[in-house]
Each structure stands twice: as C-alpha cells, then as structure tokens.
Short mmCIF file of C-alpha atoms in Angstrom, two decimals:
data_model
loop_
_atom_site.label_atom_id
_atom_site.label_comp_id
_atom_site.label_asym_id
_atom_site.label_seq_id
_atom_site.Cartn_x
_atom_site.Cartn_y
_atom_site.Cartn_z
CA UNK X 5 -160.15 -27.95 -4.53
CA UNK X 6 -160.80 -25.82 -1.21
CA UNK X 7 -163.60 -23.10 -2.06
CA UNK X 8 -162.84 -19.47 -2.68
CA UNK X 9 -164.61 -16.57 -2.52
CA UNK X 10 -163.70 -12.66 -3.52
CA UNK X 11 -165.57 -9.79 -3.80
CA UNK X 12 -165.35 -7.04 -6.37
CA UNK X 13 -167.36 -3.96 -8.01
CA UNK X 14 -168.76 -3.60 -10.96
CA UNK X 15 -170.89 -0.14 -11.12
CA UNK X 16 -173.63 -0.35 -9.04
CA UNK X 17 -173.13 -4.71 -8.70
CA UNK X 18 -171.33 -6.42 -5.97
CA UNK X 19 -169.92 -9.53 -7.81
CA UNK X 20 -168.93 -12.60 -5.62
CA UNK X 21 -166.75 -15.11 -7.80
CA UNK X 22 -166.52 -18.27 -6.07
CA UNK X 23 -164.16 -20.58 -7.03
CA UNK X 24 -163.59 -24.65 -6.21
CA UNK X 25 -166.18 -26.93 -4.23
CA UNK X 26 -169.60 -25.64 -2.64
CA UNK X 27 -170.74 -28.73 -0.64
CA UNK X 28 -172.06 -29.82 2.65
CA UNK X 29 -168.85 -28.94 4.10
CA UNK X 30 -168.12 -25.58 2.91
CA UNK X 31 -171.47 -24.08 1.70
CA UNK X 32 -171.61 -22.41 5.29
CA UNK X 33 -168.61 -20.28 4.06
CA UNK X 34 -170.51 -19.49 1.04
CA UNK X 35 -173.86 -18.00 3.11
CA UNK X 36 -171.77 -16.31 5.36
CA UNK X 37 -170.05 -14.34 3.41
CA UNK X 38 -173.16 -13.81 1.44
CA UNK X 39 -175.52 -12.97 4.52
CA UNK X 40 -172.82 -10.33 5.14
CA UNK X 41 -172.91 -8.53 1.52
CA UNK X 42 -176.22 -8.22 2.54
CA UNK X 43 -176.03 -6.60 5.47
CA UNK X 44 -173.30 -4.42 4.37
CA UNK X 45 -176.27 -2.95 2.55
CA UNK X 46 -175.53 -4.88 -0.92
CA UNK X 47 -178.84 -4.61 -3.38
CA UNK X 48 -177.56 -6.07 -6.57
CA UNK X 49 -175.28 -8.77 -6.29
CA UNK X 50 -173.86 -11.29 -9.08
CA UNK X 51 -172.80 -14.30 -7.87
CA UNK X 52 -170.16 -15.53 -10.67
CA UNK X 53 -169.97 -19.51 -10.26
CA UNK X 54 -167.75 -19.96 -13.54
CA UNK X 55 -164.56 -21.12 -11.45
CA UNK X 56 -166.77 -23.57 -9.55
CA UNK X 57 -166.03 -27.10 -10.17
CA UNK X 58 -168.86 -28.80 -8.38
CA UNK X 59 -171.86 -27.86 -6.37
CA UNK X 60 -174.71 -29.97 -4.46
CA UNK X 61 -177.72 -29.31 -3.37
CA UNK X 62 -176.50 -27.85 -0.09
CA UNK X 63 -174.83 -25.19 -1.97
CA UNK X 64 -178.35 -24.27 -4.05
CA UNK X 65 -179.64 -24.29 -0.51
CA UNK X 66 -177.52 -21.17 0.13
CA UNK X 67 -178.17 -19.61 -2.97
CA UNK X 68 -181.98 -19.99 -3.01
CA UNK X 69 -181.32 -18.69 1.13
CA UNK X 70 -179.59 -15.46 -0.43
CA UNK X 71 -182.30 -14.63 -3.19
CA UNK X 72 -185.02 -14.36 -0.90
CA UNK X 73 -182.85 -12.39 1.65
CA UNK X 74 -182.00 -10.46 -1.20
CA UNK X 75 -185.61 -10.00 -2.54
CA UNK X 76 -186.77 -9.52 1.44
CA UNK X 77 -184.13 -6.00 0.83
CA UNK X 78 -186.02 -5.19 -1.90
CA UNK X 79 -182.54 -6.17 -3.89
CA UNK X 80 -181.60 -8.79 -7.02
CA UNK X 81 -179.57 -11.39 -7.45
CA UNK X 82 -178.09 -13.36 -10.41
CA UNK X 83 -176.13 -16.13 -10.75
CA UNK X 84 -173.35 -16.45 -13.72
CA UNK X 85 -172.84 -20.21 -14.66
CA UNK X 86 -171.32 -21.01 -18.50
CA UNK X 87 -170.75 -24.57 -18.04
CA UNK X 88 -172.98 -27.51 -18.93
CA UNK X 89 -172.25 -29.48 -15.73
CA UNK X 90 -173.93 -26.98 -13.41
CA UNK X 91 -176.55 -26.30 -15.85
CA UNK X 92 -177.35 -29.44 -15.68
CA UNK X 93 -177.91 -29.16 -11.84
CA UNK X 94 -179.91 -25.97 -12.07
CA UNK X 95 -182.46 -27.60 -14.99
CA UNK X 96 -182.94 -31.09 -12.93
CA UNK X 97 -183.75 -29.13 -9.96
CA UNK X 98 -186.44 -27.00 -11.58
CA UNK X 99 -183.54 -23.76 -10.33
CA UNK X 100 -183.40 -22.59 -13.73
CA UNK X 101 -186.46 -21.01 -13.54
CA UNK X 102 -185.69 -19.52 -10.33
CA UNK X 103 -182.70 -18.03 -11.19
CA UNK X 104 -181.69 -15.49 -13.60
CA UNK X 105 -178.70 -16.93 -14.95
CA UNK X 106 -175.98 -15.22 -17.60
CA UNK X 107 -173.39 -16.81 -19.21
CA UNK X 108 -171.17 -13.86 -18.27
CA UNK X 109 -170.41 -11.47 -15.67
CA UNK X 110 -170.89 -8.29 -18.99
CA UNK X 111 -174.21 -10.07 -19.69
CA UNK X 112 -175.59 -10.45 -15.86
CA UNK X 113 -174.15 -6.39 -15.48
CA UNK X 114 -175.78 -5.26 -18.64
CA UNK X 115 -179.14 -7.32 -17.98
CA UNK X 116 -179.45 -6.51 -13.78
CA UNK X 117 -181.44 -3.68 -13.53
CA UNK X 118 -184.22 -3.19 -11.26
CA UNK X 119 -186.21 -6.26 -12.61
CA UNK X 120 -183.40 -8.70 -12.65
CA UNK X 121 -184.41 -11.18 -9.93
CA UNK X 122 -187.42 -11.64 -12.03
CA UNK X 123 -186.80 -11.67 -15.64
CA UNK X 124 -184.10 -14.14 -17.87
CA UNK Y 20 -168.56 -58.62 -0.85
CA UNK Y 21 -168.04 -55.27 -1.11
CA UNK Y 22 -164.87 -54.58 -3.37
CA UNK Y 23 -164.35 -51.54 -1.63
CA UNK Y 24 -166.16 -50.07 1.86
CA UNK Y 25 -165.78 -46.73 3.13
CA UNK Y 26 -167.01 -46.06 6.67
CA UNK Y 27 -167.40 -42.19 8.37
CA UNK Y 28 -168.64 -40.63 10.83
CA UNK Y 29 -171.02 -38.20 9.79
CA UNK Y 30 -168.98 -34.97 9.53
CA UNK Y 31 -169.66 -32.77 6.25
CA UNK Y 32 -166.11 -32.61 5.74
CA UNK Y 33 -165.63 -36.52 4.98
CA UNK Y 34 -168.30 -36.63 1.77
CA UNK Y 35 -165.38 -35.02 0.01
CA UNK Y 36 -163.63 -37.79 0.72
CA UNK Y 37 -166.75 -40.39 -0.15
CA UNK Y 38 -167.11 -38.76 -3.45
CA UNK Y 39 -163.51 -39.08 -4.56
CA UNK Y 40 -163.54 -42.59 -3.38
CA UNK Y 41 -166.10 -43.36 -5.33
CA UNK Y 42 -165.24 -41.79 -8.36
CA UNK Y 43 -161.74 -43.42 -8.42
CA UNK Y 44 -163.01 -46.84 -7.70
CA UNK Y 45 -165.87 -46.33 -10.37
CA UNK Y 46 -163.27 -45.12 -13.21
CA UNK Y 47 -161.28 -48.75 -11.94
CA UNK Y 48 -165.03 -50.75 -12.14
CA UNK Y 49 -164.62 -49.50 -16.10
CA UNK Y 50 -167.55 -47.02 -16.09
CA UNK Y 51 -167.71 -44.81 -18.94
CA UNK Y 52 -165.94 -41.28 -18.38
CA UNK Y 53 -168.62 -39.28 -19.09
CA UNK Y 54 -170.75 -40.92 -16.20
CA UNK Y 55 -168.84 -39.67 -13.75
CA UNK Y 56 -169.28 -36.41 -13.00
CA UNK Y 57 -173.43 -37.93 -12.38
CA UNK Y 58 -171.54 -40.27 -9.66
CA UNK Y 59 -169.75 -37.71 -8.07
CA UNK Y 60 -172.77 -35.81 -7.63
CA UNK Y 61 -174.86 -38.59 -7.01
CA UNK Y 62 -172.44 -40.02 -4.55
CA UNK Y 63 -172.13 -36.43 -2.39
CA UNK Y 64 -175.66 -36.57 -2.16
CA UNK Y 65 -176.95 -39.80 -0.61
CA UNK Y 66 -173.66 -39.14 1.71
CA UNK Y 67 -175.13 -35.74 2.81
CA UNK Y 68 -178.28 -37.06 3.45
CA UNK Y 69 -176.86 -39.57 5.63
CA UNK Y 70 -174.85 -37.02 7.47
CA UNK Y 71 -177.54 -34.85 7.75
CA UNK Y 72 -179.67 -37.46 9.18
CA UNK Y 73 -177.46 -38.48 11.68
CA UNK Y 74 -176.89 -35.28 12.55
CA UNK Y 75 -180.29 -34.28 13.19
CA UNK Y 76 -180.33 -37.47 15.40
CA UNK Y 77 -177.16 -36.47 16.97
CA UNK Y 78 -175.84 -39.81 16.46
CA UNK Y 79 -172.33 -39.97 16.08
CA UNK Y 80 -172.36 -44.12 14.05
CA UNK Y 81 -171.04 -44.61 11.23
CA UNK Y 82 -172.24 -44.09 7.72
CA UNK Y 83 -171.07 -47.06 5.30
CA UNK Y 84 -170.84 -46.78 2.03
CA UNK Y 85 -170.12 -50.06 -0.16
CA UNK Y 86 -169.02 -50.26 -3.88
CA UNK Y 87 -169.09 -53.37 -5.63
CA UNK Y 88 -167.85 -53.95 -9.33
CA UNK Y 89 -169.32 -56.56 -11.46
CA UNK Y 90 -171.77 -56.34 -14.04
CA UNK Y 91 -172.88 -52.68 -13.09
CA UNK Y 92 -171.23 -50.72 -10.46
CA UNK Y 93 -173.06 -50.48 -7.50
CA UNK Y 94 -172.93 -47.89 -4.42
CA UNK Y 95 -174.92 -48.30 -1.26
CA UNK Y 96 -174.96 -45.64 1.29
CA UNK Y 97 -176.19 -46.92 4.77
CA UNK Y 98 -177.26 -44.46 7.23
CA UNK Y 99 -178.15 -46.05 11.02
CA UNK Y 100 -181.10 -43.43 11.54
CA UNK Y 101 -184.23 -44.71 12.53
CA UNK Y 102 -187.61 -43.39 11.55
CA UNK Y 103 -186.21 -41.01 9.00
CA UNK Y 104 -189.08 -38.87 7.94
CA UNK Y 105 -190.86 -39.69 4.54
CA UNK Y 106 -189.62 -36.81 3.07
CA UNK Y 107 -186.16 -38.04 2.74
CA UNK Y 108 -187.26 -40.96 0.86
CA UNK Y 109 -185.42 -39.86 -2.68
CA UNK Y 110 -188.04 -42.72 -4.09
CA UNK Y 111 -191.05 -40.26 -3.18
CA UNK Y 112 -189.25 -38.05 -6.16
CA UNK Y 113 -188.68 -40.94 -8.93
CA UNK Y 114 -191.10 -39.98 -11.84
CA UNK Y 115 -192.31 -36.76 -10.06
CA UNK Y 116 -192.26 -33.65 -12.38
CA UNK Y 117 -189.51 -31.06 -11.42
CA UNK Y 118 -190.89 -29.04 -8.37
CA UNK Y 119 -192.50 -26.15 -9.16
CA UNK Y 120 -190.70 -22.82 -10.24
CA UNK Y 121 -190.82 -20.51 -7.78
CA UNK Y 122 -188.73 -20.09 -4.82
CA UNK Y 123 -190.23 -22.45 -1.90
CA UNK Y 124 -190.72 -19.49 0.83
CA UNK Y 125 -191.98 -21.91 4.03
CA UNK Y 126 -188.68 -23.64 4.09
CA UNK Y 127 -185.55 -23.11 5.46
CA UNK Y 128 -182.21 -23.54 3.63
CA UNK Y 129 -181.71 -26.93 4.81
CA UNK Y 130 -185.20 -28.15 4.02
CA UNK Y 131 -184.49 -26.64 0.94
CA UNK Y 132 -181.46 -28.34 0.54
CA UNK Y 133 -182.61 -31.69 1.45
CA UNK Y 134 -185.34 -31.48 -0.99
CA UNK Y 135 -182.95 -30.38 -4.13
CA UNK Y 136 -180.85 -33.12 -3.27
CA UNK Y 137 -183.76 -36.24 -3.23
CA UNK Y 138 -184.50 -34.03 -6.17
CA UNK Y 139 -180.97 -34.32 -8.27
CA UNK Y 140 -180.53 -37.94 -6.72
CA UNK Y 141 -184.33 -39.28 -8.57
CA UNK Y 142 -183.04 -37.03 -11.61
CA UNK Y 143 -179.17 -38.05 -11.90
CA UNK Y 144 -179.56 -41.72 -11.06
CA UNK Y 145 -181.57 -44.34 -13.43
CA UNK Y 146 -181.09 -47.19 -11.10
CA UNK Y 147 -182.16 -46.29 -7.43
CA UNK Y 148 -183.59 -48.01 -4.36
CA UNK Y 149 -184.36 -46.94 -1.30
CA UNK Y 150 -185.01 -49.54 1.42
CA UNK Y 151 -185.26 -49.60 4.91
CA UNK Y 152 -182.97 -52.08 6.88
CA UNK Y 153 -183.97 -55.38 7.86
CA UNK Y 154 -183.79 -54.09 11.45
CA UNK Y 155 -184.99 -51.45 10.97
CA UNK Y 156 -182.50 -49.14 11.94
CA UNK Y 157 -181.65 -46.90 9.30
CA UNK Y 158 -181.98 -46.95 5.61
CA UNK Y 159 -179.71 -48.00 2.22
CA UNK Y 160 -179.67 -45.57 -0.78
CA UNK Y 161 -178.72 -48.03 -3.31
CA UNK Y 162 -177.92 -47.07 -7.05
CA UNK Y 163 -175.57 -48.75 -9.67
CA UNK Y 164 -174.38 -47.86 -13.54
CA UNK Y 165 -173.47 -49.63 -16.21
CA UNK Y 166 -169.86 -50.71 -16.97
CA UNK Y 167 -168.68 -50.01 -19.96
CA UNK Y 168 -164.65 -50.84 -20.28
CA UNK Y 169 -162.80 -53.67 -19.42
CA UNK Y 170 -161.84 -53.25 -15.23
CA UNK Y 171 -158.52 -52.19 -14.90
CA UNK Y 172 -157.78 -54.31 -11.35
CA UNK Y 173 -158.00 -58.13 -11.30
#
C-alpha cells in the first residue's frame, strides 16, 4: 500500500498519522512533509505510525532526521506505534530508547509536555 | 540454480517489488508464516543497500537478487559496487551490542539510515554472509531460513 500522510490538531500537538509503506522509495515524502511542520513553526508534534504496515531503516532515518530538527527548535517529538511488528524494529535498533513512544495518540497528548522528547 | 532471479536497476521504487517477490516465493519454498514479516524486512534491506550503493557510485547495473528453495530458503542480493566502504559490511554488526541510545548527532539521515539497516539486517537474520565477489566487483548479502512446510510447487 502507497504511503499516506494527514495532518491534524490536537491542543497544542500537531499529529501526523501516516498510513501504508515508509521505505527507500517513499520515506522522502515522509521528511518532507515533516521538515515542513517544522518550519511552519510546529513545536510538539506526534507522529501516529499505527496505520503503518511496514517501515525500514530508511524511514527511522527520517524520523531520527525530524527529532533532532525538532529538538534543534527547542520542540518534542513522539512517535505512537501499538503493534509488535514495529516494536520489534524500534528495540533491534536500540530506537526505543530514543524515542518516546505511546501506544496511543490520548497517551502521547496526555504525556507530551515540555519534557517529552526526553522522558518514556 | 536459482529457482527464482530478480534483476533491477537500482531505483528505490523497485525494492517494493524485491520484497514482495520474495515473500511470495518464500511462502511457496514452505517457510513458516510467522517468518515472514523478518524476510520482508530483511529482504528491503540488503536491496536498499544495494541501491544505495550503486547510487552513490552512480552506476546504473543491475542488482540481482537470487532465491533458491531446498533445504532452507536462501536469498542473495548482489550489488556490482566495488570498494564498498567497511561500514556497509552488515557482518561488522553480527554479535555487536545494540548501538548506543542516544540519537547519533555527526550523521546525516542516510548514514543514519544505512547504519539502522546493517543494524536490523545482523538482528533479523540468523543465517548471514557477507562476501565479496570473486572479481571483486561488488559484494553478495547472502541469508537463508529454515523451511518448515511441505513446498507447494514441484
């Protein structure tokens, strides 16, 4: 399945869900869109990766790429991944610890505050 | 022989293409369902290396990849890059501890990248090789899993 991204609001959180595939072909989408939430002047943003059914190491590329462009902004960023599979990807790769990860968008809202790039 | 050989050219947008291949023809060599998903993954990833590889050569060959189905499944990814640097070598990973937790500032996305996905290859795969080509010319990720059912082609 092609990727898809959309944007929404969520108090003071700029939620991205992305949806489908984030590989070598269409990570670039992915840090696009994300480089310009940034520049739009985003600070906290959740990136909800629930709807995505696979991701490579391309795609954590882009993701470890918007934290520190996020923490350069003095912003946060956390990632919301339920399933197992992509756990899986985030533990082998040592990401886990990176990351603040929720299982939920409620519990990466209610847990984001000014310390969320660090804590979880 | 190969039972089944895929050959692209190194644009991102065929390792979709590599990965389903492989997954279908892995499913037909009788590997277990739940060792899939690790070939899918494992599969994208020696592919994007290759493609990055070439890339960064800017050499437009093909990348092979060849699946063979007897007593394990086996995949080998050929890319035709000479003089890859060490630091592609997904063997320099096998038995290394997890890299360390903190967000690697130095490098860009794509070295980044490149190292999470030597990373996820040494972690996901049991069986790997890396060896450089007889003629030197480029270098053959191979890995293979057990099979489990009864193939379901002749």
């Amino acid at each position: 399945m092609e990727l898809s991204l959309s944007t929404r609001t969520v108090d003071d959180h700029t939620v991205l869900e992305v949806g489908g595939e984030v590989d070598v072909y269409t990570a670039p989408r992915l840090r696009e869109r994300l480089v310009e939430l940034v520049e739009a002047g985003a600070r906290s943003v959740i990136v909800d990766l629930s709807r995505v059914e696979f991701l490579d190491s391309t795609g954590l590329g882009v993701l470890v790429g918007a934290l520190k462009r996020l923490r350069a902004a003095g912003g946060t960023l956390a990632l919301v991944c339920g399933h197992e599979r992509l756990l899986k990807i985030f533990r082998i790769t040592a990401l886990d610890r990176v990351f603040a990860l929720y299982d939920s968008v409620e519990a990466a809202t209610a847990a984001t505050g000014a310390d969320a790039g660090q804590s979880a | 022989m190969p039972t089944v050989r895929l050959s692209f050219s190194p644009a991102p947008a065929h390792v979709r293409t590599a990965r389903l291949v492989a997954v279908a023809v892995a499913r037909r060599a009788g590997v277990a369902d739940e060792l899939l998903e690790e070939i899918r993954l494992a599969i994208g990833e020696a592919c994007s290396r290759a493609v990055a590889l070439h890339r960064s050569q800017g050499t437009d060959s093909l990348i092979d990849m060849a699946m063979n189905n007897g007593d394990r499944f086996t995949v080998r990814v050929t890319d035709r890059v000479s003089d890859s640097p060490a630091t592609t070598d997904p063997a320099a990973f096998l038995g290394e501890a997890p890299a360390a937790a903190e967000v690697p500032e130095s490098l860009a996305e794509e070295a980044v990248a490149a190292r999470m996905g030597l990373t996820l290859l040494a972690g996901l795969v049991d069986d790997l090789q890396v060896n450089t080509l007889a003629d030197g010319l480029g270098t053959e990720v191979s890995m293979s899993w057990p099979v489990t059912r009864k193939p379901t082609d002749a």
